[in-house]
C-alpha positions as YAML, in Angstrom:
chain: A
units: angstrom
residues:
- id: 1
  name: MET
  ca: [-105.36, -86.36, -53.04]
- id: 2
  name: THR
  ca: [-105.18, -85.09, -49.44]
- id: 3
  name: ILE
  ca: [-108.89, -84.27, -49.37]
- id: 4
  name: ASN
  ca: [-109.69, -87.80, -50.56]
- id: 5
  name: LYS
  ca: [-107.54, -89.28, -47.78]
- id: 6
  name: LEU
  ca: [-109.26, -87.14, -45.14]
- id: 7
  name: HIS
  ca: [-112.66, -88.07, -46.54]
- id: 8
  name: ARG
  ca: [-111.79, -91.81, -46.42]
- id: 9
  name: TRP
  ca: [-110.35, -91.45, -42.89]
- id: 10
  name: TRP
  ca: [-113.64, -90.02, -41.65]
- id: 11
  name: GLN
  ca: [-115.77, -92.67, -43.40]
- id: 12
  name: ARG
  ca: [-113.66, -95.71, -42.60]
- id: 13
  name: ARG
  ca: [-114.37, -95.28, -38.90]
- id: 14
  name: GLY
  ca: [-118.07, -95.86, -39.55]
- id: 15
  name: PHE
  ca: [-119.24, -92.25, -39.29]
- id: 16
  name: GLY
  ca: [-122.23, -91.67, -41.49]
- id: 17
  name: ILE
  ca: [-123.43, -95.29, -41.60]
- id: 18
  name: GLU
  ca: [-126.98, -95.23, -40.32]
- id: 19
  name: SER
  ca: [-127.92, -98.86, -41.01]
- id: 20
  name: LYS
  ca: [-127.13, -101.16, -38.10]
- id: 21
  name: THR
  ca: [-126.50, -104.14, -40.38]
- id: 22
  name: ASP
  ca: [-124.14, -102.18, -42.64]
- id: 23
  name: PHE
  ca: [-122.28, -100.82, -39.61]
- id: 24
  name: ALA
  ca: [-122.02, -104.30, -38.07]
- id: 25
  name: PHE
  ca: [-120.71, -105.76, -41.35]
- id: 26
  name: LEU
  ca: [-118.10, -103.01, -41.51]
- id: 27
  name: HIS
  ca: [-116.85, -103.48, -37.96]
- id: 28
  name: ASP
  ca: [-117.43, -107.20, -37.39]
- id: 29
  name: VAL
  ca: [-116.23, -108.45, -40.78]
- id: 30
  name: LEU
  ca: [-114.30, -105.91, -42.82]
- id: 31
  name: ARG
  ca: [-112.42, -104.16, -40.00]
- id: 32
  name: GLU
  ca: [-112.07, -107.14, -37.67]
- id: 33
  name: GLU
  ca: [-108.53, -107.14, -36.27]
- id: 34
  name: THR
  ca: [-108.72, -110.10, -33.90]
- id: 35
  name: PRO
  ca: [-106.47, -112.87, -35.20]
- id: 36
  name: TYR
  ca: [-108.49, -115.96, -36.00]
- id: 37
  name: TYR
  ca: [-107.17, -119.45, -35.23]
- id: 38
  name: ALA
  ca: [-106.45, -120.18, -38.89]
- id: 39
  name: TYR
  ca: [-104.10, -117.27, -39.58]
- id: 40
  name: LEU
  ca: [-101.06, -118.90, -37.95]
- id: 41
  name: GLU
  ca: [-101.74, -122.16, -39.77]
- id: 42
  name: TRP
  ca: [-101.80, -120.34, -43.08]
- id: 43
  name: GLN
  ca: [-98.42, -118.72, -42.41]
- id: 44
  name: ARG
  ca: [-96.99, -122.16, -41.74]
- id: 45
  name: ASP
  ca: [-98.75, -124.02, -44.59]
- id: 46
  name: TYR
  ca: [-98.39, -121.28, -47.23]
- id: 47
  name: PRO
  ca: [-94.99, -119.66, -46.53]
- id: 48
  name: HIS
  ca: [-94.60, -118.26, -50.06]
- id: 49
  name: ALA
  ca: [-97.88, -116.31, -50.03]
- id: 50
  name: THR
  ca: [-97.45, -112.55, -50.26]
- id: 51
  name: GLN
  ca: [-98.92, -110.15, -47.72]
- id: 52
  name: GLU
  ca: [-101.56, -109.07, -50.26]
- id: 53
  name: GLU
  ca: [-102.64, -112.70, -50.79]
- id: 54
  name: ARG
  ca: [-102.82, -113.27, -47.02]
- id: 55
  name: SER
  ca: [-104.87, -110.12, -46.44]
- id: 56
  name: LEU
  ca: [-107.33, -111.01, -49.19]
- id: 57
  name: SER
  ca: [-107.62, -114.59, -47.90]
- id: 58
  name: GLN
  ca: [-108.29, -113.32, -44.39]
- id: 59
  name: LEU
  ca: [-111.01, -111.02, -45.73]
- id: 60
  name: LEU
  ca: [-112.64, -113.82, -47.74]
- id: 61
  name: PHE
  ca: [-112.44, -116.12, -44.69]
- id: 62
  name: ARG
  ca: [-114.27, -113.56, -42.51]
- id: 63
  name: ILE
  ca: [-116.92, -112.95, -45.18]
- id: 64
  name: SER
  ca: [-117.48, -116.70, -45.58]
- id: 65
  name: ASN
  ca: [-117.70, -117.13, -41.84]
- id: 66
  name: HIS
  ca: [-120.21, -114.28, -41.56]
- id: 67
  name: LEU
  ca: [-122.48, -115.13, -44.52]
- id: 68
  name: GLN
  ca: [-122.33, -118.96, -44.37]
- id: 69
  name: PRO
  ca: [-123.07, -119.27, -48.12]
- id: 70
  name: SER
  ca: [-124.31, -122.43, -49.82]
- id: 71
  name: ALA
  ca: [-121.88, -122.02, -52.73]
- id: 72
  name: VAL
  ca: [-118.94, -119.81, -53.66]
- id: 73
  name: SER
  ca: [-117.79, -119.20, -57.24]
- id: 74
  name: ILE
  ca: [-114.33, -117.82, -57.91]
- id: 75
  name: HIS
  ca: [-113.58, -116.43, -61.36]
- id: 76
  name: GLY
  ca: [-110.09, -115.37, -62.39]
- id: 77
  name: ASN
  ca: [-106.72, -115.90, -60.73]
- id: 78
  name: ALA
  ca: [-107.44, -117.80, -57.53]
- id: 79
  name: ASP
  ca: [-104.61, -119.35, -55.56]
- id: 80
  name: SER
  ca: [-104.80, -122.34, -53.24]
- id: 81
  name: LEU
  ca: [-104.72, -120.17, -50.11]
- id: 82
  name: THR
  ca: [-107.84, -118.32, -51.27]
- id: 83
  name: THR
  ca: [-109.88, -121.48, -51.81]
- id: 84
  name: HIS
  ca: [-108.59, -122.95, -48.55]
- id: 85
  name: ALA
  ca: [-109.58, -119.80, -46.63]
- id: 86
  name: ILE
  ca: [-113.10, -119.79, -48.05]
- id: 87
  name: LYS
  ca: [-113.57, -123.48, -47.23]
- id: 88
  name: GLN
  ca: [-112.37, -122.94, -43.67]
- id: 89
  name: GLY
  ca: [-114.70, -119.98, -43.25]
- id: 90
  name: CYS
  ca: [-117.72, -122.13, -44.09]
- id: 91
  name: ARG
  ca: [-117.03, -125.86, -44.18]
- id: 92
  name: LYS
  ca: [-120.41, -126.79, -45.67]
- id: 93
  name: THR
  ca: [-120.02, -124.59, -48.75]
- id: 94
  name: THR
  ca: [-118.97, -125.80, -52.17]
- id: 95
  name: VAL
  ca: [-116.27, -123.80, -53.94]
- id: 96
  name: ASN
  ca: [-116.18, -123.65, -57.74]
- id: 97
  name: THR
  ca: [-113.24, -122.10, -59.56]
- id: 98
  name: SER
  ca: [-112.94, -120.93, -63.13]
- id: 99
  name: SER
  ca: [-109.93, -119.30, -64.77]
- id: 100
  name: THR
  ca: [-111.80, -117.95, -67.80]
- id: 101
  name: PRO
  ca: [-112.07, -114.14, -67.96]
- id: 102
  name: TYR
  ca: [-115.80, -114.27, -68.83]
- id: 103
  name: PHE
  ca: [-118.28, -114.88, -66.04]
- id: 104
  name: LYS
  ca: [-122.00, -114.77, -65.28]
- id: 105
  name: LEU
  ca: [-123.22, -114.23, -61.76]
- id: 106
  name: SER
  ca: [-125.83, -116.76, -60.69]
- id: 107
  name: CYS
  ca: [-127.62, -114.40, -58.29]
- id: 108
  name: THR
  ca: [-128.29, -111.81, -61.02]
- id: 109
  name: ASP
  ca: [-128.35, -111.58, -64.81]
- id: 110
  name: PHE
  ca: [-125.02, -109.77, -64.69]
- id: 111
  name: SER
  ca: [-122.28, -111.02, -67.03]
- id: 112
  name: ALA
  ca: [-119.00, -109.40, -67.97]
- id: 113
  name: ARG
  ca: [-115.32, -109.91, -68.67]
- id: 114
  name: LEU
  ca: [-112.80, -109.79, -65.85]
- id: 115
  name: GLU
  ca: [-109.64, -107.87, -66.75]
- id: 116
  name: SER
  ca: [-107.35, -109.15, -63.97]
- id: 117
  name: GLY
  ca: [-107.45, -110.40, -60.42]
- id: 118
  name: MET
  ca: [-110.56, -112.25, -59.33]
- id: 119
  name: ILE
  ca: [-114.23, -111.93, -58.60]
- id: 120
  name: VAL
  ca: [-115.78, -114.06, -55.86]
- id: 121
  name: GLU
  ca: [-119.53, -114.67, -55.69]
- id: 122
  name: TYR
  ca: [-121.17, -115.86, -52.49]
- id: 123
  name: ALA
  ca: [-124.51, -117.52, -53.24]
- id: 124
  name: PRO
  ca: [-127.04, -117.14, -50.44]
- id: 125
  name: SER
  ca: [-127.85, -120.07, -48.20]
- id: 126
  name: ASN
  ca: [-131.17, -121.81, -48.82]
- id: 127
  name: GLU
  ca: [-131.60, -122.49, -45.10]
- id: 128
  name: HIS
  ca: [-131.99, -118.83, -44.17]
- id: 129
  name: PRO
  ca: [-134.66, -116.90, -46.09]
- id: 130
  name: ASP
  ca: [-133.09, -113.51, -45.29]
- id: 131
  name: SER
  ca: [-129.55, -114.48, -46.32]
- id: 132
  name: ILE
  ca: [-127.76, -112.24, -48.77]
- id: 133
  name: ALA
  ca: [-125.55, -112.69, -51.80]
- id: 134
  name: ALA
  ca: [-122.16, -111.00, -51.94]
- id: 135
  name: ILE
  ca: [-119.62, -110.16, -54.62]
- id: 136
  name: VAL
  ca: [-115.94, -109.44, -53.93]
- id: 137
  name: LEU
  ca: [-113.90, -107.88, -56.76]
- id: 138
  name: THR
  ca: [-110.17, -107.16, -56.70]
- id: 139
  name: HIS
  ca: [-108.24, -104.43, -58.57]
- id: 140
  name: ILE
  ca: [-111.19, -102.02, -58.59]
- id: 141
  name: ASP
  ca: [-108.87, -99.03, -58.67]
- id: 142
  name: THR
  ca: [-106.97, -100.07, -61.80]
- id: 143
  name: SER
  ca: [-107.88, -102.72, -64.37]
- id: 144
  name: ASN
  ca: [-111.38, -103.58, -63.07]
- id: 145
  name: ALA
  ca: [-112.54, -100.00, -62.51]
- id: 146
  name: ALA
  ca: [-115.11, -100.12, -65.33]
- id: 147
  name: LEU
  ca: [-116.47, -103.44, -64.09]
- id: 148
  name: TRP
  ca: [-116.75, -102.04, -60.55]
- id: 149
  name: GLN
  ca: [-118.69, -99.05, -61.90]
- id: 150
  name: ARG
  ca: [-121.17, -101.44, -63.53]
- id: 151
  name: ILE
  ca: [-121.59, -103.35, -60.26]
- id: 152
  name: THR
  ca: [-122.16, -100.17, -58.25]
- id: 153
  name: ALA
  ca: [-124.86, -99.17, -60.73]
- id: 154
  name: MET
  ca: [-126.87, -102.22, -59.61]
- id: 155
  name: PRO
  ca: [-129.13, -101.85, -56.53]
- id: 156
  name: THR
  ca: [-126.49, -103.00, -54.06]
- id: 157
  name: ILE
  ca: [-124.75, -102.03, -50.87]
- id: 158
  name: THR
  ca: [-121.10, -101.51, -51.76]
- id: 159
  name: TYR
  ca: [-117.94, -101.15, -49.72]
- id: 160
  name: ASP
  ca: [-115.08, -99.57, -51.67]
- id: 161
  name: MET
  ca: [-111.82, -100.51, -49.93]
- id: 162
  name: ARG
  ca: [-109.53, -98.80, -52.51]
- id: 163
  name: HIS
  ca: [-108.19, -102.02, -54.11]
- id: 164
  name: THR
  ca: [-111.03, -104.41, -53.28]
- id: 165
  name: GLY
  ca: [-114.75, -103.88, -53.65]
- id: 166
  name: ILE
  ca: [-117.53, -105.73, -51.86]
- id: 167
  name: ALA
  ca: [-121.14, -105.64, -53.02]
- id: 168
  name: LEU
  ca: [-123.98, -107.04, -50.92]
- id: 169
  name: LEU
  ca: [-127.19, -107.86, -52.76]
- id: 170
  name: ARG
  ca: [-130.13, -107.50, -50.38]
- id: 171
  name: LYS
  ca: [-133.71, -107.53, -51.54]
- id: 172
  name: GLY
  ca: [-135.74, -104.52, -50.56]
- id: 173
  name: ARG
  ca: [-132.78, -102.37, -49.49]
- id: 174
  name: TYR
  ca: [-132.01, -98.93, -50.79]
- id: 175
  name: PRO
  ca: [-128.55, -98.89, -52.43]
- id: 176
  name: GLU
  ca: [-125.73, -97.45, -50.36]
- id: 177
  name: HIS
  ca: [-122.11, -96.86, -51.37]
- id: 178
  name: TYR
  ca: [-119.45, -96.66, -48.66]
- id: 179
  name: HIS
  ca: [-115.80, -95.67, -49.21]
- id: 180
  name: ILE
  ca: [-113.70, -97.35, -46.54]
...
């Protein structure tokens, strides 16, 4: 357990990431600590949200803001703060929600059953030819561990953040797996 913590401490600082785009995504999106304008509004408008829900919503907001997707699909248990955060991150995107445990990703032929939590799919924007698709999966350390293993087997760039996993689907990129 201690060796794993030391290994994650070294990697979460960005050591060992050679790709400039992967390093920028890590530091500008995943590890961004500057409070955005919307965070105070969310505390006021959603006072009953837990800290875990707020943290996940902030992460999804930053990813939406960075990727500017054309559509976002949320499968599983999505709360109103989550959908609000994604819409504020990219106002031109359309957000589709589904509470059924079975899903099919539109960017790939991947289909599976979600055990708990949620999976969020960011469809790439049609305006930018080099835009990327992203998948965010919660509970990757417990109930969705098998599903996360299937996603990491795809040719993706993954960021394992202990409880949440992010997979970026980029054409022509060698797969990389980062443990943050």
